[in-house]
């Protein structure tokens, strides 16, 4: 019973279904090396001038944006024969200038520098250099902050989001594997790439171990950047079995697909054998591709996985995650490192044998095209990459959109609201062409009083994704009955 009110009251009822937002599918997770990556920049402040020999340059001891919070204040004082004093309160450095017998300010730049270096707490914050010979008297200055401090753009083992910007990627510098991989991806589309930089080791084995360590950054990405990578690659390392095995493990946890290269010199039969090592979360590609290197002014071989990832992101953006990337043009390549024979109706070509054995390749027909739909799955239910990814995206979208439903009272209204929300989402996906149909329901046999009493409630939903027309059959017949039309 509400309290007495002579008027109008509004009570907000917080029930009803909630819309489900599809998670981002075209997010690439990339690991590799970049020894030339930009370092953090220390904040600095320049006071005075070299001409008057009273200039001071303050530089934060710790590089990064934290240095921008440091301030310097230089104060005069009116007492005669006062000593120069330097104090610090947190990030606030205060310098009180000394005076002579006539109360004139007499602290030189050299003296201020020495006083700062003598004060351990201040010296721990900044270093100081003088401009000129340091003999000029320093003037009073209001509080001024150090500026220009920048964090390391690509710290080791930390996920960093690069949103389709080549300029943002310039922080990777030159050398290592990451700059070239980013270029491969961006040749296809301006994708969102989660970059994790690994440290170069003393030898190949140490570097490979560091790359495997860096893959943990993919798992941290949602927390650190707000994005979960769905397309995972490690170009120039994924031909190593240990790297691809770890990539597969991370793909399982992230509901992602890992694209694995073969050795540059591997034969197509080697590629077929390699595909047998992995499951539904891995797509093996063969061979490497030929690209023109503008720095070397010649064609070079590159692993294909980065361009395949960029292509997958492009198809997601242009057509949808439910589309196959097979028979779609790959940009920026001039050939393949090994020949791939192909014919549209011949089952005995190299391309067809590779596809039959779960290896994707590249054909040349109206440009260079990705050719292959299949992951390494032995379960025919999940053999098509687009099927696996469609299920992943739908499952993740439904899961993430029901935070609101956790810990609410299990009532008929609650159950109806959840079912209505999921069914509305499935109808939306059907209208987009992402699925052919789907339905959500609550199974009474599972939702017994005993399970509900434990705070457990079950919702079932199903859906049917579209499948790629991988094998088209035209049945041709010779029919002489049409000869009658000659004399009709």
mmCIF file of N, CA and C in Angstrom, residues 29-37 153-160 172 175-179 194-202 205-218 233-235 237:
data_model
loop_
_atom_site.group_PDB
_atom_site.id
_atom_site.type_symbol
_atom_site.label_atom_id
_atom_site.label_comp_id
_atom_site.label_asym_id
_atom_site.label_seq_id
_atom_site.Cartn_x
_atom_site.Cartn_y
_atom_site.Cartn_z
ATOM 1 N N UNK A 29 43.273 -9.757 -34.369
ATOM 2 C CA UNK A 29 44.301 -9.841 -33.341
ATOM 3 C C UNK A 29 45.630 -10.185 -33.990
ATOM 4 N N UNK A 30 46.630 -9.339 -33.808
ATOM 5 C CA UNK A 30 47.926 -9.496 -34.473
ATOM 6 C C UNK A 30 49.045 -9.490 -33.443
ATOM 7 N N UNK A 31 49.921 -10.493 -33.483
ATOM 8 C CA UNK A 31 51.125 -10.486 -32.649
ATOM 9 C C UNK A 31 52.349 -10.526 -33.555
ATOM 10 N N UNK A 32 53.440 -9.961 -33.073
ATOM 11 C CA UNK A 32 54.675 -9.950 -33.841
ATOM 12 C C UNK A 32 55.710 -9.090 -33.161
ATOM 13 N N UNK A 33 56.761 -8.777 -33.889
ATOM 14 C CA UNK A 33 57.867 -8.003 -33.339
ATOM 15 C C UNK A 33 57.987 -6.661 -34.053
ATOM 16 N N UNK A 34 58.536 -5.690 -33.340
ATOM 17 C CA UNK A 34 58.795 -4.359 -33.914
ATOM 18 C C UNK A 34 59.884 -3.696 -33.082
ATOM 19 N N UNK A 35 61.137 -4.122 -33.281
ATOM 20 C CA UNK A 35 62.226 -3.571 -32.457
ATOM 21 C C UNK A 35 62.432 -2.074 -32.648
ATOM 22 N N UNK A 36 61.948 -1.525 -33.753
ATOM 23 C CA UNK A 36 62.099 -0.093 -33.995
ATOM 24 C C UNK A 36 60.927 0.737 -33.530
ATOM 25 N N UNK A 37 60.045 0.149 -32.722
ATOM 26 C CA UNK A 37 58.857 0.873 -32.256
ATOM 27 C C UNK A 37 59.249 2.101 -31.441
ATOM 28 N N UNK A 153 53.764 4.066 -27.540
ATOM 29 C CA UNK A 153 52.557 3.724 -28.302
ATOM 30 C C UNK A 153 52.285 2.229 -28.388
ATOM 31 N N UNK A 154 53.340 1.419 -28.367
ATOM 32 C CA UNK A 154 53.160 -0.028 -28.471
ATOM 33 C C UNK A 154 54.036 -0.731 -27.430
ATOM 34 N N UNK A 155 53.622 -0.669 -26.163
ATOM 35 C CA UNK A 155 54.421 -1.319 -25.118
ATOM 36 C C UNK A 155 54.438 -2.831 -25.299
ATOM 37 N N UNK A 156 55.510 -3.458 -24.866
ATOM 38 C CA UNK A 156 55.649 -4.904 -25.010
ATOM 39 C C UNK A 156 54.525 -5.637 -24.289
ATOM 40 N N UNK A 157 53.940 -6.606 -24.995
ATOM 41 C CA UNK A 157 52.953 -7.554 -24.450
ATOM 42 C C UNK A 157 51.634 -6.904 -24.020
ATOM 43 N N UNK A 158 51.405 -5.676 -24.439
ATOM 44 C CA UNK A 158 50.155 -4.997 -24.118
ATOM 45 C C UNK A 158 49.319 -4.819 -25.387
ATOM 46 N N UNK A 159 48.021 -5.130 -25.347
ATOM 47 C CA UNK A 159 47.186 -4.940 -26.540
ATOM 48 C C UNK A 159 46.935 -3.464 -26.812
ATOM 49 N N UNK A 160 47.100 -3.077 -28.062
ATOM 50 C CA UNK A 160 46.881 -1.695 -28.488
ATOM 51 C C UNK A 160 45.965 -1.717 -29.706
ATOM 52 N N UNK A 172 55.081 1.852 -34.908
ATOM 53 C CA UNK A 172 55.770 0.556 -34.909
ATOM 54 C C UNK A 172 57.158 0.656 -35.519
ATOM 55 N N UNK A 175 61.273 -2.549 -39.401
ATOM 56 C CA UNK A 175 61.901 -3.759 -38.900
ATOM 57 C C UNK A 175 60.931 -4.610 -38.113
ATOM 58 N N UNK A 176 61.301 -5.866 -37.920
ATOM 59 C CA UNK A 176 60.405 -6.803 -37.256
ATOM 60 C C UNK A 176 59.298 -7.241 -38.196
ATOM 61 N N UNK A 177 58.270 -7.856 -37.649
ATOM 62 C CA UNK A 177 57.188 -8.421 -38.466
ATOM 63 C C UNK A 177 55.920 -7.580 -38.471
ATOM 64 N N UNK A 178 55.731 -6.726 -37.475
ATOM 65 C CA UNK A 178 54.457 -6.014 -37.355
ATOM 66 C C UNK A 178 54.221 -4.954 -38.433
ATOM 67 N N UNK A 179 55.192 -4.113 -38.777
ATOM 68 C CA UNK A 179 54.908 -3.091 -39.795
ATOM 69 C C UNK A 179 54.441 -3.676 -41.120
ATOM 70 N N UNK A 194 43.997 -5.274 -33.185
ATOM 71 C CA UNK A 194 44.555 -5.301 -31.834
ATOM 72 C C UNK A 194 45.985 -5.810 -31.957
ATOM 73 N N UNK A 195 46.945 -4.911 -31.765
ATOM 74 C CA UNK A 195 48.359 -5.229 -31.953
ATOM 75 C C UNK A 195 48.994 -5.537 -30.601
ATOM 76 N N UNK A 196 49.701 -6.664 -30.531
ATOM 77 C CA UNK A 196 50.461 -7.010 -29.330
ATOM 78 C C UNK A 196 51.913 -7.219 -29.758
ATOM 79 N N UNK A 197 52.795 -6.401 -29.234
ATOM 80 C CA UNK A 197 54.208 -6.457 -29.632
ATOM 81 C C UNK A 197 54.988 -7.379 -28.714
ATOM 82 N N UNK A 198 55.712 -8.302 -29.316
ATOM 83 C CA UNK A 198 56.576 -9.223 -28.585
ATOM 84 C C UNK A 198 58.022 -8.761 -28.697
ATOM 85 N N UNK A 199 58.809 -9.093 -27.722
ATOM 86 C CA UNK A 199 60.223 -8.727 -27.730
ATOM 87 C C UNK A 199 61.006 -9.699 -28.596
ATOM 88 N N UNK A 200 61.936 -9.170 -29.367
ATOM 89 C CA UNK A 200 62.815 -10.044 -30.134
ATOM 90 C C UNK A 200 63.789 -10.726 -29.186
ATOM 91 N N UNK A 201 63.914 -12.054 -29.335
ATOM 92 C CA UNK A 201 64.802 -12.805 -28.472
ATOM 93 C C UNK A 201 66.204 -12.912 -29.032
ATOM 94 N N UNK A 202 67.055 -13.619 -28.289
ATOM 95 C CA UNK A 202 68.444 -13.796 -28.718
ATOM 96 C C UNK A 202 68.549 -14.684 -29.944
ATOM 97 N N UNK A 205 64.222 -19.328 -31.504
ATOM 98 C CA UNK A 205 63.429 -20.046 -30.502
ATOM 99 C C UNK A 205 62.950 -19.097 -29.406
ATOM 100 N N UNK A 206 63.831 -18.201 -28.977
ATOM 101 C CA UNK A 206 63.454 -17.247 -27.930
ATOM 102 C C UNK A 206 62.394 -16.276 -28.435
ATOM 103 N N UNK A 207 62.525 -15.847 -29.685
ATOM 104 C CA UNK A 207 61.525 -14.939 -30.255
ATOM 105 C C UNK A 207 60.175 -15.628 -30.384
ATOM 106 N N UNK A 208 60.180 -16.879 -30.827
ATOM 107 C CA UNK A 208 58.927 -17.630 -30.937
ATOM 108 C C UNK A 208 58.262 -17.785 -29.572
ATOM 109 N N UNK A 209 59.060 -18.023 -28.545
ATOM 110 C CA UNK A 209 58.508 -18.123 -27.190
ATOM 111 C C UNK A 209 57.881 -16.796 -26.769
ATOM 112 N N UNK A 210 58.520 -15.695 -27.135
ATOM 113 C CA UNK A 210 57.975 -14.377 -26.800
ATOM 114 C C UNK A 210 56.678 -14.098 -27.552
ATOM 115 N N UNK A 211 56.601 -14.553 -28.798
ATOM 116 C CA UNK A 211 55.371 -14.379 -29.577
ATOM 117 C C UNK A 211 54.225 -15.151 -28.931
ATOM 118 N N UNK A 212 54.505 -16.361 -28.486
ATOM 119 C CA UNK A 212 53.481 -17.148 -27.791
ATOM 120 C C UNK A 212 53.043 -16.432 -26.512
ATOM 121 N N UNK A 213 54.004 -15.879 -25.788
ATOM 122 C CA UNK A 213 53.681 -15.112 -24.580
ATOM 123 C C UNK A 213 52.796 -13.915 -24.916
ATOM 124 N N UNK A 214 53.082 -13.259 -26.036
ATOM 125 C CA UNK A 214 52.325 -12.062 -26.424
ATOM 126 C C UNK A 214 50.870 -12.367 -26.735
ATOM 127 N N UNK A 215 50.552 -13.605 -27.094
ATOM 128 C CA UNK A 215 49.167 -13.964 -27.409
ATOM 129 C C UNK A 215 48.234 -13.775 -26.223
ATOM 130 N N UNK A 216 48.796 -13.750 -25.013
ATOM 131 C CA UNK A 216 47.970 -13.478 -23.839
ATOM 132 C C UNK A 216 47.302 -12.113 -23.956
ATOM 133 N N UNK A 217 47.943 -11.203 -24.680
ATOM 134 C CA UNK A 217 47.375 -9.873 -24.881
ATOM 135 C C UNK A 217 46.032 -9.905 -25.579
ATOM 136 N N UNK A 218 45.793 -10.913 -26.419
ATOM 137 C CA UNK A 218 44.474 -11.045 -27.056
ATOM 138 C C UNK A 218 43.394 -11.259 -26.007
ATOM 139 N N UNK A 233 46.066 -13.748 -36.015
ATOM 140 C CA UNK A 233 47.185 -14.042 -36.909
ATOM 141 C C UNK A 233 48.515 -13.766 -36.217
ATOM 142 N N UNK A 234 49.537 -14.482 -36.675
ATOM 143 C CA UNK A 234 50.915 -14.260 -36.236
ATOM 144 C C UNK A 234 51.822 -14.434 -37.448
ATOM 145 N N UNK A 235 51.753 -13.523 -38.427
ATOM 146 C CA UNK A 235 52.524 -13.682 -39.665
ATOM 147 C C UNK A 235 54.026 -13.803 -39.403
ATOM 148 N N UNK A 237 55.402 -16.220 -38.079
ATOM 149 C CA UNK A 237 55.599 -17.135 -36.962
ATOM 150 C C UNK A 237 54.613 -18.297 -36.984
#
